[in-house]
Tab-separated table of C-alpha atoms in Angstrom:
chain	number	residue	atom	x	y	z
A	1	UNK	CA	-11.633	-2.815	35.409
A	2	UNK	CA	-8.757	-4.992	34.589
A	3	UNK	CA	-6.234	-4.492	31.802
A	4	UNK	CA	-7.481	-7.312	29.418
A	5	UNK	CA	-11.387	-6.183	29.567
A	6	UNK	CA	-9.902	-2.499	28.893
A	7	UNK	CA	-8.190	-4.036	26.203
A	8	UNK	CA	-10.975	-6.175	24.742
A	9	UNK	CA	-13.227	-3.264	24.816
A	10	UNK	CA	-10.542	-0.591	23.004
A	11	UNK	CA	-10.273	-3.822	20.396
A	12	UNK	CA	-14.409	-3.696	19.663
A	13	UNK	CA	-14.824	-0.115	19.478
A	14	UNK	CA	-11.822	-0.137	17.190
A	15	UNK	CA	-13.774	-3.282	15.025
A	16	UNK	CA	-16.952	-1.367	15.453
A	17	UNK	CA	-15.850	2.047	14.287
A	18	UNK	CA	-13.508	0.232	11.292
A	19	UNK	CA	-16.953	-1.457	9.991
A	20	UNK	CA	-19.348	2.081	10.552
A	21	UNK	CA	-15.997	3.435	8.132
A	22	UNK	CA	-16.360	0.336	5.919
A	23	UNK	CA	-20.363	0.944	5.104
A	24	UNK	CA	-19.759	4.976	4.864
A	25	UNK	CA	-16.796	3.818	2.185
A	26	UNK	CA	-19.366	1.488	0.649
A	27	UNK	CA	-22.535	4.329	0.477
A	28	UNK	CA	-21.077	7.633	0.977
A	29	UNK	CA	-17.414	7.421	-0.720
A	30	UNK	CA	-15.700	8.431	2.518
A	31	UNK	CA	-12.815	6.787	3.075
A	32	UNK	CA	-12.810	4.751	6.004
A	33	UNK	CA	-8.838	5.551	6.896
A	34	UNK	CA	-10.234	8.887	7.922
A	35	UNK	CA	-11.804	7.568	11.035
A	36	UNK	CA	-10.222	5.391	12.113
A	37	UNK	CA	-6.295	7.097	12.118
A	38	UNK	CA	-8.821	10.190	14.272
A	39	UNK	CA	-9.891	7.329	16.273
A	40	UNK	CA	-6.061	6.491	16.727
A	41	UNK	CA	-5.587	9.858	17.988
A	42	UNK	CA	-8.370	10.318	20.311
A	43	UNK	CA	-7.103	7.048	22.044
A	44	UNK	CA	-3.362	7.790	21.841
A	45	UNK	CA	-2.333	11.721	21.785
A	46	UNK	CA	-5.742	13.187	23.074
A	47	UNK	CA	-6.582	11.520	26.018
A	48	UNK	CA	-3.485	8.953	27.002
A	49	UNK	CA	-5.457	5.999	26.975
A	50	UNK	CA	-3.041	3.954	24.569
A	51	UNK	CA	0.251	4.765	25.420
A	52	UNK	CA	2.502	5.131	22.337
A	53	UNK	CA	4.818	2.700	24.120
A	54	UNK	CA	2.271	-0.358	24.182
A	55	UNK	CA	3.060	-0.407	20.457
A	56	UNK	CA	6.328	-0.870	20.301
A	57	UNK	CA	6.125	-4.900	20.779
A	58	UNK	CA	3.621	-5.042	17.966
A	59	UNK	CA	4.154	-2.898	15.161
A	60	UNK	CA	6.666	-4.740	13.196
A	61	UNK	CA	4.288	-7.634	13.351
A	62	UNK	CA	1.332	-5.351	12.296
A	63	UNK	CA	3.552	-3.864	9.530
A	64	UNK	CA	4.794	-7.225	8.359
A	65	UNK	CA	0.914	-8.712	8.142
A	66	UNK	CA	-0.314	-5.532	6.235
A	67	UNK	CA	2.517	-6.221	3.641
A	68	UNK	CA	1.477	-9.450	3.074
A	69	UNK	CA	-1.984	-8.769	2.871
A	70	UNK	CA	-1.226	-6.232	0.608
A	71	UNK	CA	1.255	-8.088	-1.678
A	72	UNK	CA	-1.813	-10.840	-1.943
A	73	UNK	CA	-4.695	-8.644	-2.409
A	74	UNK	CA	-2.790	-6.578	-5.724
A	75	UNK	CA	-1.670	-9.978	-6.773
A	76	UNK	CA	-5.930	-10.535	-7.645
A	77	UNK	CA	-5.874	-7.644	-9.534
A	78	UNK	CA	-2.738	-8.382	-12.037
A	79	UNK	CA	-3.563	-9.968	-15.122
A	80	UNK	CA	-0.344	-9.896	-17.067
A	81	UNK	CA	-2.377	-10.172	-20.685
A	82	UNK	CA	-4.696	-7.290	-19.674
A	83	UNK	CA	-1.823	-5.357	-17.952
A	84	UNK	CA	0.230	-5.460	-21.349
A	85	UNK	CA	-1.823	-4.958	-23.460
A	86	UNK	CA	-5.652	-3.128	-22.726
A	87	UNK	CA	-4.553	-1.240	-19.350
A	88	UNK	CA	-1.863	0.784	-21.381
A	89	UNK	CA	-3.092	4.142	-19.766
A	90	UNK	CA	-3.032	2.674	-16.187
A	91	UNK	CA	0.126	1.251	-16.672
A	92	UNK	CA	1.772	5.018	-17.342
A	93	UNK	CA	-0.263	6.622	-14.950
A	94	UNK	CA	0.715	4.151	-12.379
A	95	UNK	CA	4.885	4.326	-13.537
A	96	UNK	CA	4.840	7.791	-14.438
A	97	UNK	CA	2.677	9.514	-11.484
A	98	UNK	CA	5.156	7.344	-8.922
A	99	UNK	CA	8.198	8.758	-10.753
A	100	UNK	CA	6.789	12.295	-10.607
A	101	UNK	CA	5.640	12.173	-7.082
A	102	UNK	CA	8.681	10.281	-5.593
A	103	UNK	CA	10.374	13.471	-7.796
A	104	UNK	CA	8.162	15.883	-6.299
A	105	UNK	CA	8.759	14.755	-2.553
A	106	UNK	CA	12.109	14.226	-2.596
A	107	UNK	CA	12.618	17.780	-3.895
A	108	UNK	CA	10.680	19.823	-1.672
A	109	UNK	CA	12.141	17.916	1.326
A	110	UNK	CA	15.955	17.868	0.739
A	111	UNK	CA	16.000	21.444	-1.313
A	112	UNK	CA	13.461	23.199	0.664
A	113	UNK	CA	13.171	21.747	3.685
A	114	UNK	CA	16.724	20.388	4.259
A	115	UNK	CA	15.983	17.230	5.432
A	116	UNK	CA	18.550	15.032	6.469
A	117	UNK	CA	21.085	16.742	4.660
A	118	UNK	CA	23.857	14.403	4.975
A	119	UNK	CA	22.038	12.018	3.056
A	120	UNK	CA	19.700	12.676	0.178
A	121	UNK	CA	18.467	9.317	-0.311
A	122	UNK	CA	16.525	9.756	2.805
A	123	UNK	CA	14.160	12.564	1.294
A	124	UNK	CA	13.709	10.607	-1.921
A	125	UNK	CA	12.715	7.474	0.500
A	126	UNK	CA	10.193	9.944	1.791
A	127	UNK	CA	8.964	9.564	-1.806
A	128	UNK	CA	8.458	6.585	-2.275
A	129	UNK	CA	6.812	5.790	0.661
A	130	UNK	CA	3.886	8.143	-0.173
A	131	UNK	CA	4.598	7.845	-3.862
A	132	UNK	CA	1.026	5.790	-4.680
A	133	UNK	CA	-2.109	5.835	-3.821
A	134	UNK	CA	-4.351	3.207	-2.015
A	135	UNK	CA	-5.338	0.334	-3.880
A	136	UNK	CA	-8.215	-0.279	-1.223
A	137	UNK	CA	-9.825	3.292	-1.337
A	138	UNK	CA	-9.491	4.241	-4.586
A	139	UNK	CA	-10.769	0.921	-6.176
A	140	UNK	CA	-13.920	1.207	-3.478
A	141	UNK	CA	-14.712	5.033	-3.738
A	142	UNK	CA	-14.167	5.119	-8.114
A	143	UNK	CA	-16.288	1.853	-8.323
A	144	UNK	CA	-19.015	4.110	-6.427
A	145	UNK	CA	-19.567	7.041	-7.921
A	146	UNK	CA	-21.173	6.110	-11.655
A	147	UNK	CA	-17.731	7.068	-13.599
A	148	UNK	CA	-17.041	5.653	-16.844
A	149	UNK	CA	-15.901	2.167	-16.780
A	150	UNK	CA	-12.805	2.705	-18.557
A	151	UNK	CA	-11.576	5.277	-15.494
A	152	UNK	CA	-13.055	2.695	-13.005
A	153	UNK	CA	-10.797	0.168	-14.431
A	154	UNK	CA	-7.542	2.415	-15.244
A	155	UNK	CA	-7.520	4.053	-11.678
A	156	UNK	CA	-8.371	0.642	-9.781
A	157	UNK	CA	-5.424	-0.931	-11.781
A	158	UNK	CA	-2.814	2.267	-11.086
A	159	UNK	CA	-4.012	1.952	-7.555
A	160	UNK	CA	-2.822	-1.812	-7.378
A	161	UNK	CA	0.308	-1.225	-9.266
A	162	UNK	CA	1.291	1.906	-7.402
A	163	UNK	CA	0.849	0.000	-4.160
A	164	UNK	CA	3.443	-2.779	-5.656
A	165	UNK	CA	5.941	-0.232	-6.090
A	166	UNK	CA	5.954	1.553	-2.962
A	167	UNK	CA	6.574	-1.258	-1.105
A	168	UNK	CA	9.437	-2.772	-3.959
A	169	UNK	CA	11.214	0.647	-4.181
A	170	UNK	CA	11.302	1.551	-0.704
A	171	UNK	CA	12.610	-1.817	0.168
A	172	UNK	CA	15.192	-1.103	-2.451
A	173	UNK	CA	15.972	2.390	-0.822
A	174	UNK	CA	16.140	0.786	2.566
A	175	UNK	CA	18.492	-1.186	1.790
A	176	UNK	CA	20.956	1.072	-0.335
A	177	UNK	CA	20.823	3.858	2.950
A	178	UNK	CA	21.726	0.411	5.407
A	179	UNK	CA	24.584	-0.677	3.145
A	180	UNK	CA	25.490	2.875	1.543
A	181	UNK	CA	28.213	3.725	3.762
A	182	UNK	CA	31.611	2.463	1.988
A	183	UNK	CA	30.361	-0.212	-0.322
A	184	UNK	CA	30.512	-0.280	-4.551
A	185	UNK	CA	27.475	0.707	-6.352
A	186	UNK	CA	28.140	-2.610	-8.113
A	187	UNK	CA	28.129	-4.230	-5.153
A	188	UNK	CA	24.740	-3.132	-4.025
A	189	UNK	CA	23.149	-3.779	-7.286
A	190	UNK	CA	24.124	-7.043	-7.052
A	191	UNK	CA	22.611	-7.943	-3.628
A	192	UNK	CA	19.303	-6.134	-4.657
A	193	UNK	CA	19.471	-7.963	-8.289
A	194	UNK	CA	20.252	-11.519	-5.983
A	195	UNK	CA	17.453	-10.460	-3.283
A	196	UNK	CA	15.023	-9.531	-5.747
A	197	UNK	CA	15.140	-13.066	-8.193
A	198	UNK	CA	15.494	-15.077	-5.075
A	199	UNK	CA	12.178	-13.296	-3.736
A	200	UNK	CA	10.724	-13.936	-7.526
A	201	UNK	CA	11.852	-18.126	-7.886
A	202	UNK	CA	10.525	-18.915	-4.277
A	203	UNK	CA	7.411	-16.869	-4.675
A	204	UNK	CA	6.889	-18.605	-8.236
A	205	UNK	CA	7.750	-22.135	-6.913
A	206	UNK	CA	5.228	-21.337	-4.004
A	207	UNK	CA	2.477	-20.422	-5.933
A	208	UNK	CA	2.759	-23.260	-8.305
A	209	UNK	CA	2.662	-25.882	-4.748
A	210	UNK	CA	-0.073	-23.586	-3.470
A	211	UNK	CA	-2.019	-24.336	-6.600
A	212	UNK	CA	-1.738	-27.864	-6.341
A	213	UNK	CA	-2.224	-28.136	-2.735
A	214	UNK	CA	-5.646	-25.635	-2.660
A	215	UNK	CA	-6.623	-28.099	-5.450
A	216	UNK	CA	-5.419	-31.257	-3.753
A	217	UNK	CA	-7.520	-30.017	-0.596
A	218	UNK	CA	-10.318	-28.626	-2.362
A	219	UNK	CA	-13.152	-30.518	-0.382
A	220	UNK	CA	-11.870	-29.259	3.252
A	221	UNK	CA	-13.195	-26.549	5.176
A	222	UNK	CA	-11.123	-23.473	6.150
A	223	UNK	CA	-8.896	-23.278	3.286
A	224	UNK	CA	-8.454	-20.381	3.684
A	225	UNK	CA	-6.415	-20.650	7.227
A	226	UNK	CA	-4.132	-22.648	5.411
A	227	UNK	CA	-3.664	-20.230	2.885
A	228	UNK	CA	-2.676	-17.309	5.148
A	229	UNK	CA	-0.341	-19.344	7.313
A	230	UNK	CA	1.527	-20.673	4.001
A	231	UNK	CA	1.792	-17.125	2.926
A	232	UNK	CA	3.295	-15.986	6.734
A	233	UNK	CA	5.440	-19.177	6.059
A	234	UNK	CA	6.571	-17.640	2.711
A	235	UNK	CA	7.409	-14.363	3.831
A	236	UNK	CA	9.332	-15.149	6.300
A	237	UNK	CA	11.409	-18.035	4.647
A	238	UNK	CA	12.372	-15.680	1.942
A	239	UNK	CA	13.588	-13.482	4.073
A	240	UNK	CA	15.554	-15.965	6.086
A	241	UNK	CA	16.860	-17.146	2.676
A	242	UNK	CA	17.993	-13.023	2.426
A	243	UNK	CA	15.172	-12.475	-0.029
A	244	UNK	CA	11.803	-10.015	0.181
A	245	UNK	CA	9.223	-11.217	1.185
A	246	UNK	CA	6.249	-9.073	0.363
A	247	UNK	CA	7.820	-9.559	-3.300
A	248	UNK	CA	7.391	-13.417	-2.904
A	249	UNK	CA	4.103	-13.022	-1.738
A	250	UNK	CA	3.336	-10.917	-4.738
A	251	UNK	CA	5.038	-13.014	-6.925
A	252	UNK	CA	3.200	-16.237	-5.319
A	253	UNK	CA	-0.277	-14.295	-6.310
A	254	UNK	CA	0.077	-13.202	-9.627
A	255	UNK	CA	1.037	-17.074	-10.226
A	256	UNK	CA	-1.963	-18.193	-8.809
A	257	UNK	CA	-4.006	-15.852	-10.676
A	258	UNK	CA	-2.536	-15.686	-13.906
A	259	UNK	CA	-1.922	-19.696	-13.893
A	260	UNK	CA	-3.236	-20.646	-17.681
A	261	UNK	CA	0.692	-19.231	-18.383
A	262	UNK	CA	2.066	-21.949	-16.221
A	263	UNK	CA	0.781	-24.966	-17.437
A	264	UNK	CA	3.887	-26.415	-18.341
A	265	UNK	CA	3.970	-27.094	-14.318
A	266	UNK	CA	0.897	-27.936	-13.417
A	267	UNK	CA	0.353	-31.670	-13.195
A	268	UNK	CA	-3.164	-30.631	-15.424
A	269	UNK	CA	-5.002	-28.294	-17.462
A	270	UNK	CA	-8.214	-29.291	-14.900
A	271	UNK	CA	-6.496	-27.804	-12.209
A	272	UNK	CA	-6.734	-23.596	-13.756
A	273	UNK	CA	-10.686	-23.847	-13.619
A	274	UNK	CA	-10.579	-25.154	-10.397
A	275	UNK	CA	-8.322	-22.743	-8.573
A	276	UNK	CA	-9.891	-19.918	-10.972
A	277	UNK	CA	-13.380	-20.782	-9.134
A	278	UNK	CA	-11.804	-21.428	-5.524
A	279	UNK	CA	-9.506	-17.851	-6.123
A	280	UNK	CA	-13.308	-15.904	-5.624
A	281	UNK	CA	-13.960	-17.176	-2.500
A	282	UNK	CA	-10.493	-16.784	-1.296
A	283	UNK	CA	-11.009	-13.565	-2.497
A	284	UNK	CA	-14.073	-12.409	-0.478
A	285	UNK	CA	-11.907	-14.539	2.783
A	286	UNK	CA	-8.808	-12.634	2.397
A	287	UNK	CA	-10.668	-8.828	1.866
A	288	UNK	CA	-12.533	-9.735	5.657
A	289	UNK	CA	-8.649	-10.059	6.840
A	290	UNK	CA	-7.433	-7.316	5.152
A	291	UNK	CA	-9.841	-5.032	6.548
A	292	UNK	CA	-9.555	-6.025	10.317
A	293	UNK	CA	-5.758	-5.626	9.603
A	294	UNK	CA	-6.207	-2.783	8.096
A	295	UNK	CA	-8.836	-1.151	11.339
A	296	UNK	CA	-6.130	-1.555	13.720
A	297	UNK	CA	-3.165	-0.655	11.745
A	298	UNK	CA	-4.915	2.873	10.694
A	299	UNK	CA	-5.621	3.326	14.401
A	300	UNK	CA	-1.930	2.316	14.851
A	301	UNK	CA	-0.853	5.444	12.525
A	302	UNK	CA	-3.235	7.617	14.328
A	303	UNK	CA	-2.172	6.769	17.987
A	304	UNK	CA	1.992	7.346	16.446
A	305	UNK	CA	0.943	10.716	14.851
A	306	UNK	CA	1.567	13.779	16.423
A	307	UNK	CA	-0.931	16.495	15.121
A	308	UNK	CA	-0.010	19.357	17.330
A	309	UNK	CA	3.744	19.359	16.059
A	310	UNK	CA	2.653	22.114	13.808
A	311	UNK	CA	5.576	21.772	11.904
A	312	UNK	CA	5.161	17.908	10.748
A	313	UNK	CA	1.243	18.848	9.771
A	314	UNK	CA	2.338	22.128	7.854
A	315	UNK	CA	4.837	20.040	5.780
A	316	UNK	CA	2.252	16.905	5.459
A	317	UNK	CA	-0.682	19.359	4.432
A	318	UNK	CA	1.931	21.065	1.550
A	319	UNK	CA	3.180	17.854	0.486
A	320	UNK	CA	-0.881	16.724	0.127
A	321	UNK	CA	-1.144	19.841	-2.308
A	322	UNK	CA	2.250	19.236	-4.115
A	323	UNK	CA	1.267	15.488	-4.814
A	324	UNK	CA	-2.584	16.532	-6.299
A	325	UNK	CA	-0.985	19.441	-8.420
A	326	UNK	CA	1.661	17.152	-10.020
A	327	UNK	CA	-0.505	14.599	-10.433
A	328	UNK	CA	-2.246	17.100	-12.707
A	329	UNK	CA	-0.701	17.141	-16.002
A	330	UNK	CA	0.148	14.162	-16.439
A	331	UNK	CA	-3.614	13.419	-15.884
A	332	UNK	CA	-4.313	15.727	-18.971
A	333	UNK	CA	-2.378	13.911	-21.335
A	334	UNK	CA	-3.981	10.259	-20.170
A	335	UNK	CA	-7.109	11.548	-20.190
A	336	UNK	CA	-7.382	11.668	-23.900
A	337	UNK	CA	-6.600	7.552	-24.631
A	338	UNK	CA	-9.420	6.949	-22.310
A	339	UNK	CA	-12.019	8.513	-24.410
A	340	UNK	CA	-12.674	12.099	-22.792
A	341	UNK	CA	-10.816	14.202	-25.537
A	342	UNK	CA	-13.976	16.509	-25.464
A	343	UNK	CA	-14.101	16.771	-21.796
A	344	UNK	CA	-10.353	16.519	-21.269
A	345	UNK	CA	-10.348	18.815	-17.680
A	346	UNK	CA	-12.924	17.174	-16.265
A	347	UNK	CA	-11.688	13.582	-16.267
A	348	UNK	CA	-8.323	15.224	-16.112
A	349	UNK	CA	-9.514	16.557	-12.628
A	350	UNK	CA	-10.831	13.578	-11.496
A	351	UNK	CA	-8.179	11.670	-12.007
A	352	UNK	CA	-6.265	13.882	-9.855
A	353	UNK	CA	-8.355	13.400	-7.404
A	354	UNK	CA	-7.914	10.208	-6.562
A	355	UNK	CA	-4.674	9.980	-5.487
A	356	UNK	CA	-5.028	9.314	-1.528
A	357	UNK	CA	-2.109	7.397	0.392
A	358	UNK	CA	-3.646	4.505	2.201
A	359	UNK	CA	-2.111	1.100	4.319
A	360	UNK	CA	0.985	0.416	2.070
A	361	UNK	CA	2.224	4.177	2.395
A	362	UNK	CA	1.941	3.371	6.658
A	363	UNK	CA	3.142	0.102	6.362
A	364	UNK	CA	6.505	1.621	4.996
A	365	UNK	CA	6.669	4.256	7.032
A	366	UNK	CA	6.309	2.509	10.257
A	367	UNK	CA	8.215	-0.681	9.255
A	368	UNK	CA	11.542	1.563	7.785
A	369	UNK	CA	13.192	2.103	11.098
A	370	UNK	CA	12.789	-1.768	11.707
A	371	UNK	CA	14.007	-2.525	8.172
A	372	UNK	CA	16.974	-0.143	8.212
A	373	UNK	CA	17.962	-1.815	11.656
A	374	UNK	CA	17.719	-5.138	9.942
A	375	UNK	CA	19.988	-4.175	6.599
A	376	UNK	CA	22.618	-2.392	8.927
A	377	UNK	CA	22.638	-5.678	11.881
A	378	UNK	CA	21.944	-3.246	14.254
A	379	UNK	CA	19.640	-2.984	17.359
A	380	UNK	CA	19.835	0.623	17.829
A	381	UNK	CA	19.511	3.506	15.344
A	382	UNK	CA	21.791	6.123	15.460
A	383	UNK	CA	20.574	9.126	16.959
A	384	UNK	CA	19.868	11.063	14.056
A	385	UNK	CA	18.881	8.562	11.454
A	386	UNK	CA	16.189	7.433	14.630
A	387	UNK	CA	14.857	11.005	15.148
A	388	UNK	CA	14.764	11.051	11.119
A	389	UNK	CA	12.326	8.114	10.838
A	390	UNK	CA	10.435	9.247	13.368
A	391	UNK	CA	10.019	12.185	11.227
A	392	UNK	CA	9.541	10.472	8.181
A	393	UNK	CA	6.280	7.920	10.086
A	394	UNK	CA	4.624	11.474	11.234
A	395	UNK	CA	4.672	12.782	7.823
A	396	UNK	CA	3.579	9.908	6.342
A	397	UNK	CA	0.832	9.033	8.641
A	398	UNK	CA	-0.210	12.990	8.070
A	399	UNK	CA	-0.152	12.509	4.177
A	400	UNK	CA	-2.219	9.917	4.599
A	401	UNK	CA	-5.355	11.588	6.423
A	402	UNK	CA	-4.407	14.187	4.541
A	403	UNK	CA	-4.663	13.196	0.569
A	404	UNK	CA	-8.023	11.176	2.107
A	405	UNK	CA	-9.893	14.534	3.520
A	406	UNK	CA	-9.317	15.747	0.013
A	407	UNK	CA	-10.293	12.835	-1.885
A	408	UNK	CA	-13.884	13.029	0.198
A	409	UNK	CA	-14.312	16.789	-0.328
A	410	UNK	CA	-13.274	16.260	-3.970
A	411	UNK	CA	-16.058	13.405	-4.843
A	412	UNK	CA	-18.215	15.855	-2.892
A	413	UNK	CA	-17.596	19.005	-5.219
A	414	UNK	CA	-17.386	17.172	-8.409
A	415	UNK	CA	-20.442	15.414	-8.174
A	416	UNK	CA	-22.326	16.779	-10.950
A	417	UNK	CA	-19.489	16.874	-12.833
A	418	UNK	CA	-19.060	12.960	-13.063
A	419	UNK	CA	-22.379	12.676	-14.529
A	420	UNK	CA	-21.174	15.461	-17.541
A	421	UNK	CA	-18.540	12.278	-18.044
A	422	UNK	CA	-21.121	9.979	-18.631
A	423	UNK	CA	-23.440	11.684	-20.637
């Protein structure tokens, strides 16, 4: 058999076994991420038939489309009136629960496990990455299972925001452990402040011209096409013009979705209906992408993760725990605002519970040593920093199937107890 029908036929199981995980998501509430970063394994650590190597030309890529995807997909779910204003509770959940777990992560790994001690930063970058749950899972599974709407909508909206910072603040971490070494804390506040309001004009200017152009173009097929190719475009001019671009792809979405507060730009009012009705089916285009993106990148993390380093999966499976039993309190005192005073540990429970690290937490992981290379205009990581990424992607990746497995069981257990919320 040659190498490109081997290939073609690794690509459809992966497609097939990424939409059997979609429709058990969709009926069942079990995260798809599950099988497919097992699937990852089976082909990569278990049996050989990926070689770890054959990823090395394509994971940046990979990493860079998932953040973009990402960036565009949250953007649909930011409404800046309803953020400010009704989604209060997801709003601290979402700020607060990063905070703790970043907290949490960073000091279990530099005090306890003494990682990387000659730099701290490192640990607390650890945090970040797996700092927020998965936007994609958590909306899914909590839209499933008959909660209350007002914990559908607070943990779909944390989910959304929590992706948006671990991307932002691991960028920002990235770039202070490049750029650390000898220079001014006032001078690396000033590059992130210049990177990060260069990222927000271009991505504002772009969504404004992708506004007019989706409307200009309205009556063409494939619209979509040229949307995804002006967002590539995007990224990687702001970037080029020393910007972020996952942040001006962010940036470029909430503008499109939130346009009724840009009218002073928009050549007319027609134009917000308009891209209002033709942001649904963009919608429904750009979740097919995301999800084929997000099949092989899962399988990606599974093939990179090494579960019989005991020591990496010990670690992953206490930092699982550590995340869910933080995650706690501060779940208690939310829980209240959304109406569940009298049944204050049950939602206070479930809201733990759905906490699992999804496709931004890999995307970081796998895309820091390629970032930090970038910052420090290197082509080589030193020794130790390399061996500490590696560390930090198998954690990561572990975290991941990890915080899913007990998502599932969780839904499982509490089953009966969601209907007590309800009634």
């Amino acid at each position: 058999m040659g190498a490109e029908i081997h290939g073609l036929f690794i690509a459809s199981l992966v497609i097939f076994i990424g939409f059997i995980g979609s429709v058990l998501l969709n009926k069942h509430n079990i995260p798809d991420a599950i099988f497919l970063i097992v699937l990852g394994y089976v082909l990569g650590p278990l049996t050989g038939i990926v070689p770890v190597e054959l990823l090395s030309g394509v994971a940046t890529y990979l990493g860079a489309l998932a953040l973009i995807v990402i960036m565009f997909e949250s953007s649909f779910g930011i409404n800046l009136r309803e953020l400010l204003i009704t989604a209060k509770s997801a709003l601290i959940l979402a700020t607060v629960g990063f905070i703790i777990s970043s907290l949490i992560t960073y000091f279990f790994l530099y005090y306890i496990i003494g990682f990387y001690p000659e730099n701290p930063l490192m640990s607390l970058i650890v945090g970040t990455i797996i700092g927020g749950g998965s936007g994609a899972i958590i909306a899914s599974i909590v839209q499933r299972i008959n909660a209350p709407s007002s914990l559908q909508i607070t943990l779909s909206l944390e989910s959304v925001l929590t992706d948006v910072f671990v991307i932002i603040f691991t960028s920002i971490l990235s770039f202070i452990i490049a750029k650390g070494g000898g220079v001014e804390p006032q001078t690396i506040a000033a590059n992130i402040a210049a990177s990060f309001s260069t990222s927000i004009v271009i991505g504002g200017i772009a969504g404004v011209l992708l506004a007019y152009i989706l409307d200009r173009l309205r009556k063409e097929s494939h619209l979509y096409t040229m949307a995804i190719a002006y967002l590539i475009l995007l990224y990687a001019m702001t970037d080029f013009f020393g910007g972020n671009g996952a942040i001006s792809v962010l940036s470029c979405g909430i503008v499109l979705t939130n346009l009724s507060y840009f009218t002073g730009v928009l050549p007319s009012k027609g134009i917000i209906e308009r891209i209002h009705f033709q942001l649904y089916s963009l919608e429904s285009m750009h979740s097919e992408l995301t999800l084929l993106i997000r099949m092989f990148f899962f399988v990606e993390v599974g093939i990179v993760m090494n579960i019989r380093d005991i020591y990496v999966v010990t670690i992953a499976a206490i930092l699982s725990v550590l995340l869910l039993l933080g995650r706690m309190p501060l779940a208690y005192v939310v829980a209240p605002g959304l109406g569940f005073s009298d049944k204050r540990g049950i939602a206070a429970t479930l809201i733990s519970l759905f906490y699992a690290r999804g496709l931004a937490a890999a995307a970081m992981a796998v895309l820091l040593p390629t970032n930090l290379m970038s910052y420090m205009e290197v082509t080589q990581l030193p020794p130790d920093l390399e061996a500490a990424t590696n560390f930090i992607i198998q954690v990561a990746s572990a975290v991941v199937l990890f915080t899913n497995v007990i998502l599932t069981i969780g839904v499982i257990v509490m089953r009966d107890k969601i209907r007590e919320l309800i009634y």
